[in-house]
Coordinates of C-alpha atoms and ligand atoms in Angstrom, one line a residue:
X1 CA 27.7 0.6 18.1
X2 CA 27.4 1.7 14.5
X3 CA 28.9 5.1 15.1
X4 CA 32.0 3.3 16.8
X5 CA 32.5 0.8 14.1
X6 CA 32.1 3.7 11.5
X7 CA 34.5 6.0 13.3
X8 CA 37.1 3.0 13.8
X9 CA 37.1 3.1 9.7
X10 CA 37.4 6.8 9.6
X11 CA 33.9 7.3 8.4
X12 CA 31.0 9.4 9.4
X13 CA 27.9 8.0 10.3
X14 CA 24.1 9.3 10.2
X15 CA 20.6 8.2 10.8
X16 CA 18.5 10.0 8.1
X17 CA 15.2 10.6 6.4
X18 CA 11.9 9.4 7.4
X19 CA 13.0 7.8 10.6
X20 CA 14.5 11.1 12.0
X21 CA 11.2 13.1 10.5
X22 CA 8.9 11.0 12.4
X23 CA 10.8 11.5 15.6
X24 CA 10.1 15.1 15.2
X25 CA 6.2 14.1 14.4
X26 CA 6.0 11.8 17.2
X27 CA 5.1 8.9 14.8
X28 CA 6.3 5.3 15.1
X29 CA 8.4 4.6 12.4
X30 CA 10.8 1.4 12.2
X31 CA 12.7 1.8 9.2
X32 CA 16.1 2.9 9.7
X33 CA 18.2 4.4 7.3
X34 CA 22.0 5.0 7.9
X35 CA 24.3 7.1 5.7
X36 CA 28.1 6.4 5.7
X37 CA 30.5 9.1 4.9
X38 CA 33.0 6.5 3.3
X39 CA 32.3 3.0 1.8
X40 CA 28.8 1.9 3.2
X41 CA 29.5 -1.7 2.3
X42 CA 32.8 -1.9 3.9
X43 CA 31.2 -0.4 7.0
X44 CA 28.4 -3.1 7.0
X45 CA 31.0 -5.9 6.7
X46 CA 33.0 -4.6 9.5
X47 CA 29.9 -4.3 11.5
X48 CA 28.7 -7.7 10.6
X49 CA 31.9 -9.2 11.6
X50 CA 31.8 -7.6 14.9
X51 CA 28.3 -8.4 15.8
X52 CA 27.2 -11.5 13.8
X53 CA 24.8 -10.1 11.9
X54 CA 23.8 -11.2 8.3
X55 CA 24.1 -8.4 5.4
X56 CA 23.0 -8.2 2.0
X57 CA 25.1 -5.9 -0.1
X58 CA 24.5 -4.0 -3.8
X59 CA 27.8 -3.3 -5.0
X60 CA 26.2 -1.2 -7.7
X61 CA 24.4 1.0 -5.3
X62 CA 26.8 1.0 -2.6
X63 CA 24.1 0.2 -0.3
X64 CA 23.7 -2.7 2.1
X65 CA 21.3 -4.2 4.5
X66 CA 22.2 -5.3 8.1
X67 CA 19.9 -8.1 9.1
X68 CA 19.7 -9.1 12.8
X69 CA 18.9 -12.4 14.4
X70 CA 15.2 -11.3 15.4
X71 CA 14.7 -10.3 11.6
X72 CA 15.0 -6.4 12.3
X73 CA 16.8 -4.8 9.3
X74 CA 18.7 -1.2 8.8
X75 CA 19.4 0.1 5.6
X76 CA 22.7 1.4 4.9
X77 CA 23.9 3.6 2.1
X78 CA 27.0 5.4 0.9
X79 CA 27.7 9.2 0.6
X80 CA 30.4 9.5 -1.9
X81 CA 31.5 12.9 -3.1
X82 CA 32.6 11.7 -6.4
X83 CA 29.3 10.0 -7.0
X84 CA 27.3 13.2 -6.8
X85 CA 29.4 15.8 -8.7
X86 CA 27.7 18.1 -10.4
X87 CA 23.9 17.0 -10.5
X88 CA 21.6 19.1 -12.7
X89 CA 20.3 21.3 -9.9
X90 CA 23.5 22.0 -8.1
X91 CA 25.0 25.3 -7.9
X92 CA 29.0 25.1 -8.1
X93 CA 29.5 25.1 -4.3
X94 CA 31.5 22.9 -2.0
X95 CA 29.4 20.4 0.4
X96 CA 30.3 17.9 2.5
X97 CA 29.0 14.4 1.3
X98 CA 26.2 14.1 4.0
X99 CA 25.0 17.4 3.0
X100 CA 24.9 16.8 -0.8
X101 CA 23.2 13.3 -0.3
X102 CA 20.5 15.2 2.0
X103 CA 20.3 17.9 -0.7
X104 CA 19.5 15.2 -3.4
X105 CA 16.2 13.9 -1.5
X106 CA 12.7 15.0 -2.3
X107 CA 11.5 17.2 0.6
X108 CA 12.9 19.6 3.3
X109 CA 11.1 17.6 5.9
X110 CA 13.1 14.4 4.8
X111 CA 16.4 15.9 5.2
X112 CA 17.2 15.8 8.6
X113 CA 20.2 13.7 10.0
X114 CA 21.4 12.6 13.4
X115 CA 25.1 12.1 14.2
X116 CA 26.2 8.5 15.2
X117 CA 30.0 9.1 15.8
X118 CA 30.6 8.8 19.5
X119 CA 31.8 12.3 20.3
X120 CA 29.3 13.9 18.3
X121 CA 26.4 11.4 19.0
X122 CA 23.0 12.4 19.0
X123 CA 23.8 15.9 17.2
X124 CA 20.9 17.1 14.8
X125 CA 22.0 18.1 11.4
X126 CA 19.3 20.6 9.9
X127 CA 20.9 22.1 6.4
X128 CA 17.4 22.8 4.6
X129 CA 15.3 24.1 7.3
X130 CA 13.5 20.9 8.0
X131 CA 12.4 21.5 11.4
X132 CA 10.8 25.0 10.3
X133 CA 8.9 23.3 7.7
X134 CA 7.7 20.7 10.1
X135 CA 6.9 23.4 12.5
X136 CA 5.0 25.1 9.6
X137 CA 3.6 21.6 8.5
X138 CA 4.8 22.3 4.9
X139 CA 6.0 19.9 2.3
X140 CA 8.7 21.8 0.1
X141 CA 11.0 20.5 -2.3
X142 CA 14.7 21.6 -2.1
X143 CA 15.1 22.8 -5.4
X144 CA 13.3 23.7 -8.8
X145 CA 14.5 20.4 -10.5
X146 CA 13.2 18.0 -8.0
X147 CA 10.2 16.7 -10.0
X148 CA 12.4 16.7 -13.4
X149 CA 14.6 14.4 -11.6
X150 CA 12.2 12.0 -10.4
X151 CA 8.1 12.7 -11.2
X152 CA 7.4 10.0 -8.5
X153 CA 7.9 12.6 -5.9
X154 CA 4.8 14.3 -7.0
X155 CA 2.8 11.4 -5.8
X156 CA 4.8 11.1 -2.6
X157 CA 4.3 14.9 -2.1
X158 CA 0.2 14.3 -1.8
X159 CA 0.8 11.1 0.3
X160 CA 2.9 12.8 2.9
X161 CA 0.7 16.1 3.1
X162 CA -2.3 14.1 3.8
X163 CA -0.7 11.6 6.2
X164 CA 0.8 14.3 8.4
X165 CA -2.1 16.8 7.9
X166 CA 0.2 19.3 6.2
X167 CA 0.2 21.5 3.2
X168 CA 2.1 21.4 -0.1
X169 CA 4.0 24.8 -0.3
X170 CA 3.0 27.3 -2.9
X171 CA 6.3 27.0 -4.8
X172 CA 5.9 23.4 -4.8
X173 CA 2.4 23.3 -6.0
X174 CA 3.2 25.4 -9.0
X175 CA 6.2 22.8 -9.8
X176 CA 3.6 20.1 -9.4
X177 CA 1.2 21.9 -11.7
X178 CA 4.1 22.4 -14.2
X179 CA 5.0 18.8 -13.9
X180 CA 1.3 17.8 -14.6
X181 CA 1.0 20.2 -17.4
X182 CA 4.1 19.0 -19.2
X183 CA 3.3 15.1 -18.3
X184 CA 6.5 14.3 -16.8
X185 CA 4.8 10.8 -15.9
X186 CA 4.9 9.4 -19.4
X187 CA 8.6 8.9 -18.8
X188 CA 7.8 6.5 -16.0
X189 CA 7.3 3.0 -16.6
X190 CA 3.4 1.9 -15.5
X191 CA 5.1 -0.1 -13.0
X192 CA 6.5 2.9 -11.1
X193 CA 3.3 4.9 -11.5
X194 CA 1.4 1.9 -10.1
X195 CA 3.8 1.4 -7.0
X196 CA 2.9 5.1 -6.2
X197 CA -0.7 4.8 -6.5
X198 CA -0.6 1.8 -4.5
X199 CA 1.2 3.2 -1.6
X200 CA -1.1 6.2 -1.7
X201 CA -4.2 3.5 -1.4
X202 CA -2.6 1.9 1.0
X203 CA -2.6 4.9 3.5
X204 CA -4.6 4.6 6.6
X205 CA -7.1 6.8 4.9
X206 CA -6.5 7.6 1.2
X207 CA -9.5 9.4 0.3
X208 CA -8.1 13.0 1.0
X209 CA -4.9 12.1 -1.0
X210 CA -7.2 10.8 -3.8
X211 CA -9.1 14.0 -3.8
X212 CA -5.7 16.0 -3.8
X213 CA -5.0 14.1 -7.0
X214 CA -8.2 15.2 -8.6
X215 CA -7.2 18.8 -7.8
X216 CA -4.0 18.4 -9.6
X217 CA -5.6 16.6 -12.3
X218 CA -3.4 13.9 -11.7
X219 CA -6.0 11.1 -11.7
X220 CA -5.3 11.2 -15.4
X221 CA -2.4 8.9 -14.9
X222 CA -4.7 6.2 -14.1
X223 CA -7.2 7.2 -16.9
X224 CA -8.5 10.4 -18.5
X225 CA -12.0 9.5 -17.7
X226 CA -11.6 9.5 -13.9
X227 CA -12.9 12.6 -12.4
X228 CA -13.5 13.5 -8.8
X229 CA -17.3 14.2 -8.1
X230 CA -19.4 14.0 -5.1
X231 CA -20.8 10.5 -6.4
X232 CA -17.1 9.1 -6.4
X233 CA -15.9 10.4 -3.0
X234 CA -19.3 9.0 -1.5
X235 CA -18.2 5.7 -3.0
X236 CA -14.7 5.8 -1.8
X237 CA -16.0 6.7 1.7
X238 CA -18.2 3.7 1.5
X239 CA -14.9 1.7 0.8
X240 CA -13.2 3.3 3.8
X241 CA -16.3 2.5 6.1
X242 CA -16.5 -1.1 4.7
X243 CA -12.7 -1.8 5.2
X244 CA -12.7 -0.3 8.7
X245 CA -16.0 -2.7 9.5
X246 CA -13.8 -5.5 7.9
X247 CA -10.7 -4.8 9.7
X248 CA -12.6 -4.5 13.2
X249 CA -14.5 -7.8 13.0
X250 CA -11.8 -9.8 10.9
X251 CA -8.5 -8.5 12.2
X252 CA -6.7 -11.7 11.0
X253 CA -8.2 -12.1 7.5
X254 CA -5.8 -10.3 5.3
X255 CA -7.3 -7.7 2.6
X256 CA -5.7 -6.0 -0.2
X257 CA -7.3 -2.7 0.9
X258 CA -5.7 -0.9 -2.2
X259 CA -7.8 -3.3 -4.7
X260 CA -10.9 -2.5 -3.0
X261 CA -10.2 1.3 -3.6
X262 CA -9.0 0.9 -6.9
X263 CA -12.0 -1.0 -8.1
X264 CA -14.0 1.8 -6.8
X265 CA -11.9 4.5 -8.6
X266 CA -12.4 2.6 -12.0
X267 CA -16.0 1.4 -11.1
X268 CA -17.7 3.7 -13.8
X269 CA -15.5 2.3 -16.6
X270 CA -16.4 -0.1 -18.9
X271 CA -14.8 -3.4 -19.6
X272 CA -12.3 -2.3 -22.4
X273 CA -11.1 0.8 -20.5
X274 CA -10.4 -1.3 -17.5
X275 CA -8.3 -3.5 -19.5
X276 CA -6.5 -0.5 -20.9
X277 CA -5.8 0.9 -17.2
X278 CA -4.3 -2.5 -16.0
X279 CA -2.1 -2.7 -19.1
X280 CA -1.1 1.1 -18.7
X281 CA -0.3 0.3 -14.8
X282 CA 1.3 -3.0 -15.9
X283 CA -0.5 -4.9 -13.5
X284 CA 0.2 -8.9 -13.1
X285 CA -2.8 -11.0 -15.0
X286 CA -4.3 -11.9 -11.7
X287 CA -4.7 -8.3 -10.8
X288 CA -6.2 -7.6 -14.4
X289 CA -8.6 -10.6 -14.2
X290 CA -9.6 -9.1 -10.8
X291 CA -10.2 -5.5 -11.8
X292 CA -12.0 -6.6 -15.3
X293 CA -13.8 -9.9 -15.3
X294 CA -14.2 -10.6 -11.3
X295 CA -15.2 -7.0 -10.9
X296 CA -17.8 -7.0 -13.9
X297 CA -19.1 -10.4 -12.6
X298 CA -19.6 -8.8 -9.0
X299 CA -21.2 -5.8 -10.5
X300 CA -23.5 -8.1 -12.5
X301 CA -24.5 -10.1 -9.5
X302 CA -25.0 -6.9 -7.5
X303 CA -27.5 -5.8 -10.2
X304 CA -29.5 -9.0 -9.9
X305 CA -29.6 -8.8 -6.0
X306 CA -30.7 -5.2 -6.0
X307 CA -33.5 -6.4 -8.4
X308 CA -34.5 -9.1 -6.3
X309 CA -32.8 -10.4 -3.1
X310 CA -31.8 -14.2 -2.9
X311 CA -35.0 -15.9 -1.6
X312 CA -33.0 -18.2 1.0
X313 CA -30.0 -18.3 2.9
X314 CA -28.7 -20.9 0.8
X315 CA -29.4 -18.8 -2.7
X316 CA -27.4 -16.1 -0.9
X317 CA -24.5 -18.2 -0.2
X318 CA -24.2 -19.8 -3.7
X319 CA -24.4 -16.2 -5.3
X320 CA -21.7 -14.8 -3.4
X321 CA -19.5 -17.6 -2.9
X322 CA -17.5 -17.2 -6.2
X323 CA -16.2 -14.0 -5.1
X324 CA -13.0 -13.2 -3.2
X325 CA -13.1 -11.2 0.0
X326 CA -12.0 -7.8 -1.8
X327 CA -15.0 -8.0 -4.3
X328 CA -17.2 -8.8 -1.3
X329 CA -16.4 -5.8 0.2
X330 CA -16.4 -3.6 -3.2
X331 CA -20.0 -4.9 -3.4
X332 CA -20.9 -3.7 0.0
X333 CA -19.6 -0.4 -0.8
X334 CA -20.8 0.0 -4.1
X335 CA -24.5 -1.0 -3.6
X336 CA -26.9 1.8 -2.7
X337 CA -29.6 -0.9 -1.3
X338 CA -29.5 -1.1 2.5
X339 CA -31.2 -4.6 2.2
X340 CA -28.5 -5.8 -0.2
X341 CA -25.3 -4.4 1.8
X342 CA -27.1 -6.2 5.0
X343 CA -27.4 -9.5 3.0
X344 CA -23.9 -9.3 2.0
X345 CA -22.8 -8.3 5.4
X346 CA -24.7 -11.7 6.5
X347 CA -23.3 -13.9 4.1
X348 CA -19.6 -12.6 5.1
X349 CA -20.0 -12.7 8.6
X350 CA -22.3 -15.8 9.1
X351 CA -22.9 -17.7 6.0
X352 CA -19.2 -17.9 4.3
X353 CA -17.5 -20.4 6.5
X354 CA -20.4 -23.0 6.8
X355 CA -19.7 -26.3 5.6
X356 CA -20.9 -30.0 6.4
X357 CA -19.4 -31.4 9.9
X358 CA -19.3 -34.7 8.3
X359 CA -17.2 -36.0 5.2
X360 CA -16.8 -38.8 3.1
X361 CA -15.5 -41.2 5.6
X362 CA -18.9 -40.9 7.6
X363 CA -20.8 -41.5 4.6
X364 CA -18.7 -44.7 3.9
X365 CA -19.4 -45.7 7.6
X366 CA -23.0 -45.3 6.8
X367 CA -22.3 -48.3 3.9
X368 CA -22.3 -45.9 1.0
X369 CA -19.9 -46.3 -2.1
X370 CA -17.7 -43.5 -2.7
X371 CA -18.8 -41.7 -6.0
X372 CA -20.4 -38.5 -7.3
X373 CA -23.5 -39.1 -5.0
X374 CA -21.0 -38.4 -2.1
X375 CA -20.7 -34.7 -3.5
X376 CA -24.4 -34.3 -4.1
X377 CA -25.0 -35.5 -0.5
X378 CA -22.6 -33.3 1.0
X379 CA -24.0 -30.3 -0.8
X380 CA -27.4 -31.0 0.1
X381 CA -26.5 -31.1 3.7
X382 CA -24.5 -27.6 3.2
X383 CA -27.9 -26.3 1.8
X384 CA -29.9 -27.6 4.6
X385 CA -27.1 -26.2 7.1
X386 CA -27.4 -22.7 5.4
X387 CA -31.1 -22.6 5.5
X388 CA -30.8 -23.5 9.5
X389 CA -32.2 -26.9 9.1
X390 CA -29.3 -28.9 10.6
X391 CA -27.3 -28.1 13.7
X392 CA -25.3 -30.9 15.0
X393 CA -23.1 -33.8 13.6
X394 CA -25.9 -36.2 14.5
X395 CA -28.5 -34.1 12.4
X396 CA -26.4 -34.5 9.3
X397 CA -25.9 -37.9 9.6
X398 CA -29.6 -38.6 10.1
X399 CA -29.9 -36.4 7.0
X400 CA -27.5 -38.3 4.9
X401 CA -29.2 -41.7 5.9
X402 CA -32.4 -40.2 4.2
Ligands
CTP501 N1 13.6 9.6 -1.4 C1 13.7 10.6 -2.5 N2 12.8 10.5 -3.7 C2 12.3 9.2 -3.9 C3 12.1 8.5 -3.0 C4 12.8 8.7 -1.7 O1 14.3 11.4 -2.4 N3 11.6 9.3 -5.1 C5 14.2 10.0 -0.2 C6 13.6 10.5 0.9 O2 13.9 11.8 1.0 C7 13.2 9.5 2.0 C8 14.3 8.4 1.7 O3 14.8 8.8 0.2 O4 13.7 10.2 3.1 C9 13.6 7.0 2.0 O5 12.2 6.9 1.2 P1 11.2 6.0 1.8 O6 11.9 4.7 1.9 O7 10.2 5.9 0.7 O8 11.0 6.5 3.0 P2 10.1 7.5 4.1 O9 10.5 8.8 3.6 O10 10.0 7.2 5.3 O11 8.6 7.2 3.5 P3 7.6 6.2 4.2 O12 7.2 6.8 5.5 O13 6.4 6.2 3.1 O14 8.1 4.9 4.2

C-alpha cells in the first residue's frame, strides 16, 4: 500500500537499513524504515488520509512516523537530492537520491533497500556490495570519512560486530584506530557517548563488545583508569550469569541490565572518579546516586557480609532491604564468597517479599489504639516471620496480642 500511495504522488519508496539487513541474517526486526524519494511528509499525510493512521512529523528533518491503531510504527524519511549536495566524502558524480541516502549511512551491511513501488515491488537494491559483506561477515564503512562525519559509528561497529558474530574489516579497523588516536570522541557530548555505551551494555551479551572496546583502547571514553584484564572480564561474566539467573526466575521484574554492567566496569574506581565518570557521561542525578553513593554502600555492605554473615534471616533482610534490585545483582556478581552469594540469593528469592499478613485494621480490632506502637508491633511480626516463627494470619494475631 505504501508503494501505491508513493507512486500516486510520483515518488519512489523503499524499505531500507536494519530491517533489510536482518532479513538477510534471518534475524527478527520490527523496526521498519521507509525512504521516500520525494517529500516524505507529504507521503505520510497522504497515506494517513487514506488508511486512517495517526502521524507525527518533523518538518526540519523531513521525517514522519506512521502510527497504526495497534501501536505499530513505521519511520518515514525523505531522500532529497538538494539536501545531500556535495557531502565532504563524495566524489563529484551523479547519484540517484536513494543511492545518495544509502551512501551516507554507517556500514555497507546497512545499505540494502527494497523497492516498494508496485511494478518494481520487492526488487533489491545493493549499490555497495552489502550482500557480499554479509556473506563475508564483515563490518565495513562506505568511505574513509565515515567516522569523521559521525564518531558514534565506532561504537556501532563494535556492537554490530559482536551481535552478528562478524569481523570489522581491515581498513575499517585502521580508521577506528585513527579515530581513537585523534580522539574524535571529544567532539561528542557526554549524552551521545553514554547513549552508545548504553546500547552496547543492553545487547544480549555485551561482554565481547566491551572486550573489543578494550582492544581498541576505547574504554578511556568512560575513564582512562578502566582497563580490560582477567579480573574485570571475570566480573563482567559474573554479571552476565547473575542477570541470566534473574531473567529466568523473575521474567516480570524489570531490571536495568546496563546499570549492573556499568557498575561492574567502574567497580575498581573510587568515589571521586565515579562522580567524574557520571558527569562526563552527563548522567541524571538519580543514576549518579546509584553509581556512586548507593554502589559504595553496597560495596561496604558486601565487605561486612564477607567478614561475617548475618546471624539470622531477619538480620539478612534488614541488611539488604535498602538496596534496589540492580544493586543486589551487582553484589551477587561482585562477591567472591560463595556463602555470601547464596545468602543474597536467598534474600532475593525468599525473604524480599515477606511482609505481615495483618495490618493496622487487625490491630484496631484487637482493641489497640493507633500510634507508634503499631509500627513496632508490625516490625516485630515481620522479624518473627522472617525467622520462620509465624506462618498464618492467626499466628500473627496471637503474636500481636502478646
Ligand atoms: N545510521 C548511520 N549512522 C549512525 C546511526 C545510524 O548511518 N550513527 C544509519 C544506519 O545505516 C542504520 C539506520 O541509520 O541502518 C538506522 O539506524 P538504527 O535505528 O540504529 O537501526 P539499526 O541499524 O537497525 O540498529 P539496531 O538494530 O541496533 O536498531
